[in-house]
Each structure stands twice: as structure tokens, then as C-alpha cells.
XYZ file of C-alpha atoms in Angstrom:
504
model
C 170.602 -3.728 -6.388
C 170.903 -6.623 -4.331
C 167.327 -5.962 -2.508
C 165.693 -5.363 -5.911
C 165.559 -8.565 -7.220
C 164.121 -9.551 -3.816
C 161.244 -7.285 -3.938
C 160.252 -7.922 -7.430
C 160.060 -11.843 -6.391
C 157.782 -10.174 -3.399
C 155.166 -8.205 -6.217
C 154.978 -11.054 -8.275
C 154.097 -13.595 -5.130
C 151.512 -10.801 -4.739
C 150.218 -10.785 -7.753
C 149.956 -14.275 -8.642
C 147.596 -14.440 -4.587
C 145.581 -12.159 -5.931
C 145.313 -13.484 -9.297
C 144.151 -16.885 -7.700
C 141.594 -14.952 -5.452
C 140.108 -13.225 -8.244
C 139.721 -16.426 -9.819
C 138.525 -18.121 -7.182
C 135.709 -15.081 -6.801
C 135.081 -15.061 -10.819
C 134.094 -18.818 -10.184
C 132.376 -18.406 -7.434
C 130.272 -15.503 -9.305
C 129.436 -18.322 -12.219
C 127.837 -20.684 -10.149
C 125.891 -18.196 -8.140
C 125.079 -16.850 -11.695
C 124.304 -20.304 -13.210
C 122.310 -21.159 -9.993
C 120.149 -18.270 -10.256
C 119.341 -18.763 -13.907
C 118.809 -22.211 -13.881
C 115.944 -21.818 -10.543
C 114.695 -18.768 -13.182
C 114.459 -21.879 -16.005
C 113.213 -24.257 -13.793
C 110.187 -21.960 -12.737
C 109.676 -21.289 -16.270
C 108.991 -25.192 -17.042
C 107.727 -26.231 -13.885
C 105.426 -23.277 -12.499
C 102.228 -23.582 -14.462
C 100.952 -19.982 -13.030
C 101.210 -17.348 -15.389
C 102.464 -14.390 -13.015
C 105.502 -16.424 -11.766
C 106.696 -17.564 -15.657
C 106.217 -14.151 -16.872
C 108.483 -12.713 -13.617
C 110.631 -15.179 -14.460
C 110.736 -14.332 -18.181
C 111.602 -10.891 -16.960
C 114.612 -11.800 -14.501
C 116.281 -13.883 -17.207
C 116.226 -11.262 -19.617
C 117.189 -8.757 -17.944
C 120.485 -10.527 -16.734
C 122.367 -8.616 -19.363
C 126.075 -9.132 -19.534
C 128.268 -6.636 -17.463
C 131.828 -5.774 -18.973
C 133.279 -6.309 -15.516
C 131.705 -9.605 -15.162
C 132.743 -11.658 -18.249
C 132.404 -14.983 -16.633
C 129.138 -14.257 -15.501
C 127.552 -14.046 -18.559
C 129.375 -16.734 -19.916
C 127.760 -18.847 -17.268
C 124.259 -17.641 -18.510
C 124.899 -18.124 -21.949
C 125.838 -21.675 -21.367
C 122.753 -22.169 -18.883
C 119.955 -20.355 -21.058
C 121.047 -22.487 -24.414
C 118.269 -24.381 -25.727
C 115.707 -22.996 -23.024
C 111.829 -22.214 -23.702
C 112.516 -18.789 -22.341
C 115.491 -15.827 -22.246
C 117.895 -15.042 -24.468
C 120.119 -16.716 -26.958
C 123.090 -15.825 -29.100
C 124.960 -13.156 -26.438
C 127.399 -11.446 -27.290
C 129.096 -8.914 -25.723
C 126.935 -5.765 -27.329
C 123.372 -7.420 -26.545
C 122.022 -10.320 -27.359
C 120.626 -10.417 -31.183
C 118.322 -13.916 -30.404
C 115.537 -13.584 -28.145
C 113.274 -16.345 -26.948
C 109.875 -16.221 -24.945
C 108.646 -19.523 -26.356
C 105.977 -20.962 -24.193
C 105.140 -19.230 -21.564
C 101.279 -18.568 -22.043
C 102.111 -15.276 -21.873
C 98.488 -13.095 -22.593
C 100.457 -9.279 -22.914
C 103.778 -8.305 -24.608
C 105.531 -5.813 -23.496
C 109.382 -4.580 -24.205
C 109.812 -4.746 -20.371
C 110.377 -8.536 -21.289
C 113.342 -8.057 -23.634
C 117.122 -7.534 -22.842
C 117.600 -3.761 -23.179
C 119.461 -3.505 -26.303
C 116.243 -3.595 -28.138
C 117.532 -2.254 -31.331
C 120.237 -4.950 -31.847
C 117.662 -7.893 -31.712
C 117.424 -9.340 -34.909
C 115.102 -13.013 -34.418
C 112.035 -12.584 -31.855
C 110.305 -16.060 -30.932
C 106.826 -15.014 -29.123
C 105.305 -18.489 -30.487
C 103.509 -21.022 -28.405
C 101.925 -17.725 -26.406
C 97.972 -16.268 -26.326
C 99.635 -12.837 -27.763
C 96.777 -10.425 -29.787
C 98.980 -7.462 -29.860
C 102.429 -6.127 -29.879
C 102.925 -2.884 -28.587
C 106.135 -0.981 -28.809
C 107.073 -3.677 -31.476
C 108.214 -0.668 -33.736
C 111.371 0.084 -31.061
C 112.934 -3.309 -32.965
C 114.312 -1.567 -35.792
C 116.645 -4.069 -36.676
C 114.503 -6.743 -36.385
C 114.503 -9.405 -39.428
C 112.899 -12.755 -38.217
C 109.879 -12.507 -36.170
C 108.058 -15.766 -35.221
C 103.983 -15.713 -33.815
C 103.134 -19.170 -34.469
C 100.366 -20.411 -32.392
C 99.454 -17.061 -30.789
C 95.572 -15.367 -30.851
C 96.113 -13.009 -33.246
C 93.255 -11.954 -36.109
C 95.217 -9.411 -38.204
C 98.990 -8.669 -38.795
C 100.375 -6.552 -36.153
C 100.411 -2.830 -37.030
C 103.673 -1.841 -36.673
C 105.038 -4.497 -38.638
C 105.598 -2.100 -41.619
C 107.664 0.272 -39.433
C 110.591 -2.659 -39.341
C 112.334 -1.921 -42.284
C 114.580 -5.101 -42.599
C 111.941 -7.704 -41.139
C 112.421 -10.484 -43.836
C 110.689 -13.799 -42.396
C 107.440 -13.639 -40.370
C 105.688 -16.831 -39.361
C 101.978 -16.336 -38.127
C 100.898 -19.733 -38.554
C 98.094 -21.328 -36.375
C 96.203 -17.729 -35.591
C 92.974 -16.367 -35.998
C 94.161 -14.317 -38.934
C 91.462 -12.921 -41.473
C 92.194 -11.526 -45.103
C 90.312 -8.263 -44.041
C 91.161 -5.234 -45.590
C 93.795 -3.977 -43.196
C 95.414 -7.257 -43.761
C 95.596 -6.852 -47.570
C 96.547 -3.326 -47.319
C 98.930 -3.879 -45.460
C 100.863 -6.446 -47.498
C 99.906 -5.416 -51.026
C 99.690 -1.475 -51.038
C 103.088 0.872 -51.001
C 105.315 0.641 -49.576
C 103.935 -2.779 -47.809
C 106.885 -4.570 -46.281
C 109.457 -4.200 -48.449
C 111.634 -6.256 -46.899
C 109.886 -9.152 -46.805
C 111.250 -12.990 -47.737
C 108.947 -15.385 -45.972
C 105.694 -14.944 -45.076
C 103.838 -18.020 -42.972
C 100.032 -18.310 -42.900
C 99.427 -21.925 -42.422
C 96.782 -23.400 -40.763
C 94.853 -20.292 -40.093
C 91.397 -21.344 -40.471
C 89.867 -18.203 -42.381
C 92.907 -17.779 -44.623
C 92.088 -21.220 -46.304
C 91.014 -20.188 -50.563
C 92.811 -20.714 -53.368
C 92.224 -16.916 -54.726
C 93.641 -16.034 -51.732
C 96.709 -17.769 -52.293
C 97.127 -16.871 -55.831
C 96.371 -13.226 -55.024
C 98.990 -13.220 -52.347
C 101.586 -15.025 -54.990
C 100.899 -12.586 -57.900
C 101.109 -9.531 -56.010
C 103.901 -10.711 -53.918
C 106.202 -12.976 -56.350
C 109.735 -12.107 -54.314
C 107.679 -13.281 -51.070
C 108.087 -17.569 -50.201
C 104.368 -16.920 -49.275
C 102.801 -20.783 -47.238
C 99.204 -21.028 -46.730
C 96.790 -24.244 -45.756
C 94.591 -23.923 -49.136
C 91.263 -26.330 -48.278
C 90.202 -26.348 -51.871
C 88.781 -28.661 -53.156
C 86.877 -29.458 -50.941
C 86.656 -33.660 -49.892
C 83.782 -35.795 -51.159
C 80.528 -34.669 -50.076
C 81.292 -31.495 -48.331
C 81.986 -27.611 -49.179
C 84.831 -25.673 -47.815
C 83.000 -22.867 -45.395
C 79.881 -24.933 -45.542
C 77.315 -24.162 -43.355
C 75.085 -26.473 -41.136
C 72.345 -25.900 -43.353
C 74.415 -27.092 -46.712
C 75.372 -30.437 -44.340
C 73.752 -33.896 -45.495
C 72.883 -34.894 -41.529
C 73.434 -38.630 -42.741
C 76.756 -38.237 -43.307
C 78.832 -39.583 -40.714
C 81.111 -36.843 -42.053
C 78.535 -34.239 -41.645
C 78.159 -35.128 -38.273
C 81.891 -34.345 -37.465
C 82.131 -31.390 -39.058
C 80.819 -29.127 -36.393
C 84.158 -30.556 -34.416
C 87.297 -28.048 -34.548
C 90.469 -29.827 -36.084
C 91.591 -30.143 -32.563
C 89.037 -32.097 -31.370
C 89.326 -34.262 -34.494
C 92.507 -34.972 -33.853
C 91.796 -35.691 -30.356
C 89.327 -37.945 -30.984
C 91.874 -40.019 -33.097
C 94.064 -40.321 -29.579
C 91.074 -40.522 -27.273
C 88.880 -43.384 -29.655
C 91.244 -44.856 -31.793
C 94.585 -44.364 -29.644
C 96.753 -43.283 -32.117
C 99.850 -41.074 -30.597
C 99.059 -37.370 -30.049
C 100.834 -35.041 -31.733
C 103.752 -32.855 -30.068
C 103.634 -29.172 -29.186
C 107.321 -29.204 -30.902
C 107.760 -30.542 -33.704
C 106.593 -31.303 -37.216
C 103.187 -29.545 -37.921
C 100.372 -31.784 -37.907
C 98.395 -32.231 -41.564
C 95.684 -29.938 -42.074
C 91.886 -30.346 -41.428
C 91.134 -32.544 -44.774
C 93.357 -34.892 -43.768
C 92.879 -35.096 -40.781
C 88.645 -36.030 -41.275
C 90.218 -38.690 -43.924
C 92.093 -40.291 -41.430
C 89.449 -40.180 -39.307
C 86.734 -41.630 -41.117
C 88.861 -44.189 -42.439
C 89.827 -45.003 -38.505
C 85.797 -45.269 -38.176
C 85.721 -47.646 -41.528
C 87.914 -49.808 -40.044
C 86.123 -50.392 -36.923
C 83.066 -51.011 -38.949
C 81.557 -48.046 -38.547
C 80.687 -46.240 -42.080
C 77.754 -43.647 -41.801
C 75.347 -45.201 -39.039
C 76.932 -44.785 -35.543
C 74.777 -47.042 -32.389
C 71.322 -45.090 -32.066
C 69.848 -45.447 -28.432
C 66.649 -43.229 -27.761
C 65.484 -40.955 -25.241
C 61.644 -39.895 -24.601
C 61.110 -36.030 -23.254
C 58.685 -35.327 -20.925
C 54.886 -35.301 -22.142
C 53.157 -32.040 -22.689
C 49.601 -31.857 -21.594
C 47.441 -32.072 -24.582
C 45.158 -28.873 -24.266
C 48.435 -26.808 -24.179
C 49.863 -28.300 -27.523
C 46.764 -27.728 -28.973
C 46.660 -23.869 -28.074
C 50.167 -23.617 -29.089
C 49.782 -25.145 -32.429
C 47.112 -22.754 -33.135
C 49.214 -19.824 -32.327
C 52.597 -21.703 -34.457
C 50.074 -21.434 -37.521
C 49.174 -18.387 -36.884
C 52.797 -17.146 -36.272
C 53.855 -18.659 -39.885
C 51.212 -17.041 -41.935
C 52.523 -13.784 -40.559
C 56.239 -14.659 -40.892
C 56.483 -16.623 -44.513
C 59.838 -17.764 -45.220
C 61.111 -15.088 -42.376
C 65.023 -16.532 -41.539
C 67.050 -15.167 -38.359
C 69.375 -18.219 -38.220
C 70.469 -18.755 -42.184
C 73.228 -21.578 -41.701
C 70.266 -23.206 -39.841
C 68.055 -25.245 -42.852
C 64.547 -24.084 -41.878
C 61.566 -22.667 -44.016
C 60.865 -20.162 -41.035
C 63.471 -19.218 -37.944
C 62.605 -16.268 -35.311
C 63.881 -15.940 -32.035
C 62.283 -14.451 -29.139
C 64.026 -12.564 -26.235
C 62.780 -12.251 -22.836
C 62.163 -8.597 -21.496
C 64.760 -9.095 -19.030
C 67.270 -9.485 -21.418
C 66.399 -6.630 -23.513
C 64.529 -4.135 -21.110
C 67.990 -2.952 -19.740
C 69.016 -2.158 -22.945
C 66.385 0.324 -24.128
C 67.560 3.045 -21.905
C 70.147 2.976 -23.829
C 68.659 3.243 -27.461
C 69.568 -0.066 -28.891
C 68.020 -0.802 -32.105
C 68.530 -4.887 -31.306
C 66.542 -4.033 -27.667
C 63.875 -2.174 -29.866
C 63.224 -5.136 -32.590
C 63.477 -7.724 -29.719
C 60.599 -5.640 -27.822
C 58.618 -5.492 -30.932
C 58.205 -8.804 -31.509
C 58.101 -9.950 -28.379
C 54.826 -7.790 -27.800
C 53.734 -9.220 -31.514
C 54.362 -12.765 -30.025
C 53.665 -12.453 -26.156
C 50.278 -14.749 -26.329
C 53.163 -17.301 -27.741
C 55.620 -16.749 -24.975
C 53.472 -16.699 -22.019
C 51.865 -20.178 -23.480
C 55.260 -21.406 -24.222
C 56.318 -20.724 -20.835
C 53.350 -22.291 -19.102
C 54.563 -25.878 -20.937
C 57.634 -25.384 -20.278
C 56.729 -24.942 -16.442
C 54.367 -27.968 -16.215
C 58.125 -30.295 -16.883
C 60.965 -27.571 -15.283
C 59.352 -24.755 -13.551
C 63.281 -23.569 -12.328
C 64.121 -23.331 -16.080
C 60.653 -21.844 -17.367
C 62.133 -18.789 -14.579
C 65.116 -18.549 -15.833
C 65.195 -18.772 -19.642
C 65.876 -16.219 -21.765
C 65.537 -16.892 -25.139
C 62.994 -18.901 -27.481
C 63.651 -19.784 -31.159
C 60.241 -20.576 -33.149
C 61.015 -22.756 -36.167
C 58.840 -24.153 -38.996
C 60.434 -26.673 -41.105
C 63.345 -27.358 -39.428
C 65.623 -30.160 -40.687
C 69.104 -31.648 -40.740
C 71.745 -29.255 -39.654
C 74.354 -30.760 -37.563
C 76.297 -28.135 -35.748
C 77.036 -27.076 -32.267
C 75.947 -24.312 -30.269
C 78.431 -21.970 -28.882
C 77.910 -19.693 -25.802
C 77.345 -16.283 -27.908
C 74.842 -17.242 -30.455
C 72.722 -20.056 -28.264
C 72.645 -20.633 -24.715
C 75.001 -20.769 -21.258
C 74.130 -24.884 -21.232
C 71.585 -27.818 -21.677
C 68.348 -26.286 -23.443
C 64.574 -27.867 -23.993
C 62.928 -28.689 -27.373
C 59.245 -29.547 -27.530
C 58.229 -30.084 -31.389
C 54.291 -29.774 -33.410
C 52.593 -31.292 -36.296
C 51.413 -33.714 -37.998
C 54.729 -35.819 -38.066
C 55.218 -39.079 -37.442
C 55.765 -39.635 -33.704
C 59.110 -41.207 -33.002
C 60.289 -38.976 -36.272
C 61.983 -35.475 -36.619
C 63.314 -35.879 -32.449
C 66.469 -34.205 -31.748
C 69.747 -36.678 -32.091
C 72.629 -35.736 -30.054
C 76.240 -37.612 -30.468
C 76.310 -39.101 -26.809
C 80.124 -40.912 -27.740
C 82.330 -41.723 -30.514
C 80.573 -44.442 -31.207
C 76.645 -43.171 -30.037
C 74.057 -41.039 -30.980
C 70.829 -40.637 -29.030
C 67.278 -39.549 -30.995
C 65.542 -37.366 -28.155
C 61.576 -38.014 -29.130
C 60.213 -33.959 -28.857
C 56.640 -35.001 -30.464
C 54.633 -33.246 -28.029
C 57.226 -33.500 -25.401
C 59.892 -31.156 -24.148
C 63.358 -32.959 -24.815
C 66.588 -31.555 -22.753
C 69.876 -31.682 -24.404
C 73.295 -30.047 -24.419
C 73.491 -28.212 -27.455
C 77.407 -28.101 -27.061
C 77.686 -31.608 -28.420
C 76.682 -32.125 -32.259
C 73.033 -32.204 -32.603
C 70.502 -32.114 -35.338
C 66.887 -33.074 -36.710
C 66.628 -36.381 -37.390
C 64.846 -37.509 -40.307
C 61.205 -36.888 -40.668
C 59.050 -37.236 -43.934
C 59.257 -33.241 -45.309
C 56.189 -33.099 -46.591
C 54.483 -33.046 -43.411
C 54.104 -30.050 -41.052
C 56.560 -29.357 -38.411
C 56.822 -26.795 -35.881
C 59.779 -26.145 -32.893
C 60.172 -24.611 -29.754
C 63.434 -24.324 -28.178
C 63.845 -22.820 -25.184
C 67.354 -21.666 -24.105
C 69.309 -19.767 -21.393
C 71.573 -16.569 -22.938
C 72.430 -15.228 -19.536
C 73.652 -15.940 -15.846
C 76.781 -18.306 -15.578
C 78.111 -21.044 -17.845
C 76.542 -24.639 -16.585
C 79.244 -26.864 -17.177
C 78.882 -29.561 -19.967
C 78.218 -33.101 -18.793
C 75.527 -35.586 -19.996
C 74.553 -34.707 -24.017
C 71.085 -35.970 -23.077
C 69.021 -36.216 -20.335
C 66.596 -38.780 -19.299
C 66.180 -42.770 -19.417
C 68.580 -44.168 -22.385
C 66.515 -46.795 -24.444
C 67.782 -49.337 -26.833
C 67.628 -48.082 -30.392
């Protein structure tokens, strides 16, 4: 008995060594673990490249916590709290909180979440350039479910297959009321689950019917949408360039997304930017109020600085023959309209054979109508081309598209890559106009707009900044050409005009 007591002293010696060595290796573990995660973090701030945040996205959450490693994941819960990325809320069945805030991340996939997926119960995919969710449907108990500032035009599919999702914010999308969209919320069984429902500041879920619809049908449902009704002082909500009074200084902003309006308040009137977190910035109307008031106050209230710019001359012989031919083109084509948020009595655009040709083989019914009236019109095209060559004979090869207008006024707006051109195109106006009337003005600055003189004259501007007809007396006849490149790469956008600036 003697030697027990002894021994027992020996075991617990033993036990308390290797109780401090497993401590000391548990600690060691945390840091390793909290220095892993937080080099996973810092790549997700720091490393603007896609492929690296998304990797390290996917290392953080798959550090899911191991029952013989308690201290390990307490380290990553305490390193991951309050970061743009990973996961949130652990506990020791799977997290329920899962983050992938702000990581530009263009795919989703499930490969990105911890894998308990059927325990997560609050998915943040906002600040992202998401369209689609696949395998969204393995989240069964899924309630909260935020998409804010993503690319999507239509509710995600599976939504309906999530039986307890109460809160969905989708705010800041592309989202359309089509008919899958409707369908989806206000035919049986819909989402029957459903609390909160976010829509703001999507810019083609804006009416007031919509919103009422939405709040009849759905009267259990907290629904928030940016309604744009009624519309401010001298414009219509959805307006098109045709419906804009060109004198407006209003009208002349309008082509401008909000996001350039706001911009413009930093960049012209340095007011503070707003901040990717945070409040939500006020919608479009108020943000063109503010605006125009900014413009007000630097004395500025419809007539921005005009400057001038001549085009090149045309020679006189081929105006002539053109003219003839414009006449002869609008007798055939009364009142005929291809462009309808353009203001014009007659609008027809002409394609080159190169850009249709390769599409015949294939039966297109657009390659056929551009063929046949390009062979109606080819006397036109050939002569256009010829003037065009005499001021730019690299652009009268490369052009591919010709609009032939007849009345053309006002219209501020700003051409986009898939309806007009890959950069700067040519005008060249007809008629019996005053000269130094009806020219193309451009916004050059904040504060400038520049009146391109076309009156026998081909005129080069960059149809990506607002532009429009300036005033001309209606009663006389005017005719346009406008010659424009559809294919080959984007030029990039750097002068609105080109040419000698004159005073105004």
C-alpha cells in the first residue's frame, strides 16, 4: 500500500505533462488556423483578380469545424466575424450564416458553401455579377436570401422549391415584371412562405400598377419597390428620345444612367460619393433634382457654353446627286420609321453586304430585308460612299451601316454598341435649311456642348456622349446621312467631337 500512493502521484504528474502538451499543440493549431484564414481574408480584400477571391472564397468555406479540433474552429469563427467573405454564425452542426459578399463573383456554385447545405438558413450573394443560381434548390432550409446588386433579370427559378424562404432582397438588378416573374409570385402555390420581398431600384420594375398589383395580390408580403410615378416636371417616366424637349437641360441628361448622374454630382460639383455599404442612395428623380439644382446654383439653368465645330465640306456636284436620290428615296418611303424613339418623319437604315451576306446562307429573314433594300437603295449607297471617301476614305472601307433620315429633330439620347455603332460615326445633312442650323450638338463637358455644322459637310462625333439635332426652322426640308461602324472592335471613347473647336 505504501508504493500505491507513490504511483498514483506518478499518473497524475503524467497526466497533467500531457495535459500541458496538448494544450500547448491545441494553441499552436489556433494560430496556424487563424493564420491561414486571415491570408484567405486578406486575399479576398486585397487581390482584385477574380480566380484568386473566388479560390479563396472556396478555402474559407470549406474550413468546416472538426469535432476533434474544437479550438480550431473557434479560431476561425473569431477570425471570419465581420468579413466580406466565409461563413458566419458556426456552430458545431454547420454553420446556418453564409457570406460571399463582394467578391465579383460571375458563377454560383454550391462548391462555394460549407457542406452542410441544408442547415443554412441566411445566404448573402450581394455585391456580386450573379445571373443564375444553380443547385439553389439543395437549400431547403433556407429563409433569408439576399441578391442585392447582382445582374439578374428574373427571379431565380428554384426559388419556389424553398419552402420556408421568408425575406428575399433583389434590389439593384435588371429584374423585369415578365410573365415568369408574375407567375411566379402570384399563381399557386407561389412562395408561400414569403415575408419580405425587395425590388428597389430596379429600373424596369418602376410603375405604380405594378406596385399596387404586387400589394393586392400579395397583402401578407412587406413588398418595397422604387415607384417613378409621377413623373418630375417636364418629363415622362419611360420616355423616349423622341418624347424629349432637346432644350431642356433636363432632357439633355436624361440619356445618362443614374450612375453617371450621380457621378457627375462627385466629378462636377464635388459632393461626397456614395458608399458601396451603407444607406441606399435616393432614387433616379431625386437624384436629376439634385442635380439640376447643383447646375442652378452655378448659374447654369437650361443653356450650357455652346462652342462650334465645322465638318468637312462636301463637293457640291455630289450633294446635288444625293439630294436628288434623298427625294426620291422619301416619295417611296412616306412616313416609313425603323428607329421610333428617334423623332423623325422618315428613318431607314441601310446595311452593308458584308454585314448581311454571311447571314443569308443561313436563311435569316433580317439578312433578306437588309438585301432588299439595299439593292432598292444601292445608287444611294455607292453615292453615299463616294462622299464619304472624298473626307475619310479608311472609314468609307470600313463602315457598315447607313441610316437615311428625313425630318430629323431633337432627340437627345446616346448610342449604345448594339443598336448604333463600335465608335465615333459621320453625319453629312441636305436641304434647304439654314446653314449653321439643324448641326449635330454633342455635350463635350459638364458645362459644354458643341453644335457640329453637317450642312453639306460630313461632321464626326462620338455618338456615346449625348447628342441631338439642334434647332432648325421645321418647316424647311431636311435630309441625313449617318454613316456608322456595327462591326470589328470597340474604338475606345475619347474626344465627343472632332475637329477645330470655335467660340460659340
Amino acid at each position: 500500500m505504501a508504493c500505491a500512493a507513490p504511483a498514483a502521484a506518478l499518473q497524475v504528474a503524467r497526466e497533467d505533462l500531457q495535459a500541458s502538451r496538448d494544450a500547448r499543440r491545441r494553441e499552436q493549431a489556433e494560430r496556424r488556423a487563424a493564420r491561414q484564414v486571415a491570408k484567405l481574408h486578406n486575399s479576398l480584400r486585397c487581390d482584385a483578380r477574380p480566380r484568386v477571391r473566388l479560390a479563396a472564397a472556396e478555402a474559407v468555406a470549406s474550413m468546416s469545424p472538426s469535432p476533434t479540433d474544437c479550438c480550431t474552429s473557434s479560431a476561425q469563427n473569431r477570425t471570419t466575424e465581420g468579413a466580406q467573405a466565409g461563413r458566419a454564425g458556426e456552430q458545431s452542426e454547420g454553420p446556418v450564416v453564409v457570406s460571399l459578399f463582394g467578391l465579383d463573383l460571375l458563377e454560383f456554385s454550391l462548391q462555394l458553401l460549407p457542406r452542410s447545405w441544408a442547415k443554412i438558413r441566411s445566404l448573402d450573394l450581394s455585391h456580386n455579377k450573379l445571373s443564375a443560381l444553380p443547385g439553389l434548390e439543395r437549400l431547403v432550409s433556407l429563409t433569408e436570401l439576399d441578391l442585392c446588386r447582382n445582374e439578374f433579370k428574373g427571379l431565380p427559378a428554384s426559388l419556389p422549391l424553398l419552402p420556408e424562404l421568408a425575406k428575399i432582397n433583389i434590389s439593384r438588378n435588371d429584374l423585369r415584371p415578365s410573365l415568369d416573374f408574375l407567375k411566379m409570385l402570384l399563381q399557386p402555390p407561389g412562395l408561400p412562405s414569403l415575408e419580405e420581398l425587395d425590388l428597389t431600384l430596379n429600373r424596369k420594375c418602376y410603375t405604380q400598377d405594378l406596385a399596387d398589383l404586387l400589394r393586392s395580390e400579395l397583402p401578407n408580403v412587406a413588398v418595397r419597390m422604387t415607384v417613378t410615378f409621377p413623373p418630375p416636371p417636364g418629363a415622362k417616366v419611360g420616355e423616349g428620345a423622341c418624347d424629349r424637349d432637346a432644350s431642356l437641360l433636363r432632357s439633355q441628361l436624361e440619356p445618362f444612367t443614374t450612375l453617371q448622374l450621380r457621378r457627375r454630382l462627385v466629378d462636377s460639383f464635388g459632393e461626397e460619393p456614395y458608399q458601396r455599404v451603407g444607406p441606399s442612395p435616393p432614387p433616379r428623380a431625386e437624384v436629376m433634382d439634385h442635380l439640376l439644382e447643383r447646375y442652378r446654383m452655378a448659374g447654369i439653368e437650361e443653356e450650357r457654353r455652346l462652342v462650334r465645330v465645322n465638318g468637312t465640306p462636301v463637293e457640291k456636284e455630289l450633294l446635288d446627286q444625293l439630294l436628288v436620290l434623298l427625294r426620291e428615296w422619301a416619295a417611296r418611303h412616306e412616313h416609313h420609321q425603323e428607329r421610333p424613339n428617334i423623332r423623325a418623319q422618315t428613318y431607314m437604315i441601310l446595311r452593308s453586304p458584308t454585314e448581311f451576306e454571311k447571314k443569308l446562307s443561313v436563311g435569316s429573314r433580317r439578312a433578306l430585308t437588309a438585301q432588299k433594300k439595299y439593292e432598292q437603295n444601292e445608287k444611294l449607297w455607292n453615292l453615299a460612299k463616294v462622299a464619304m471617301a472624298s473626307v475619310d476614305p479608311d472609314f468609307a472601307a470600313k463602315f457598315t451601316g447607313l441610316a437615311v433620315t428625313q425630318g430629323f429633330r431633337g432627340s437627345p439620347h446616346i448610342d449604345t454598341t448594339n443598336t448604333q455603332g463600335t465608335g465615333p460615326f459621320y453625319g453629312l445633312a441636305f436641304g434647304d435649311f439654314a446653314d449653321g442650323t439643324g448641326g449635330i450638338r454633342v455635350e463635350v463637358d459638364a458645362m459644354t456642348v458643341a453644335e457640329v455644322n453637317t450642312k453639306g459637310r460630313l461632321g464626326k462625333v462620338d455618338g456615346r456622349f449625348p447628342h441631338w439635332v439642334a434647332p432648325y426652322d421645321e418647316a424647311c426640308e431636311r435630309f441625313s446621312l449617318i454613316f456608322y461602324q456595327t462591326e470589328g472592335a470597340i474604338v475606345p471613347q475619347s474626344s465627343a467631337v472632332f475637329g477645330t473647336i470655335l467660340a460659340g
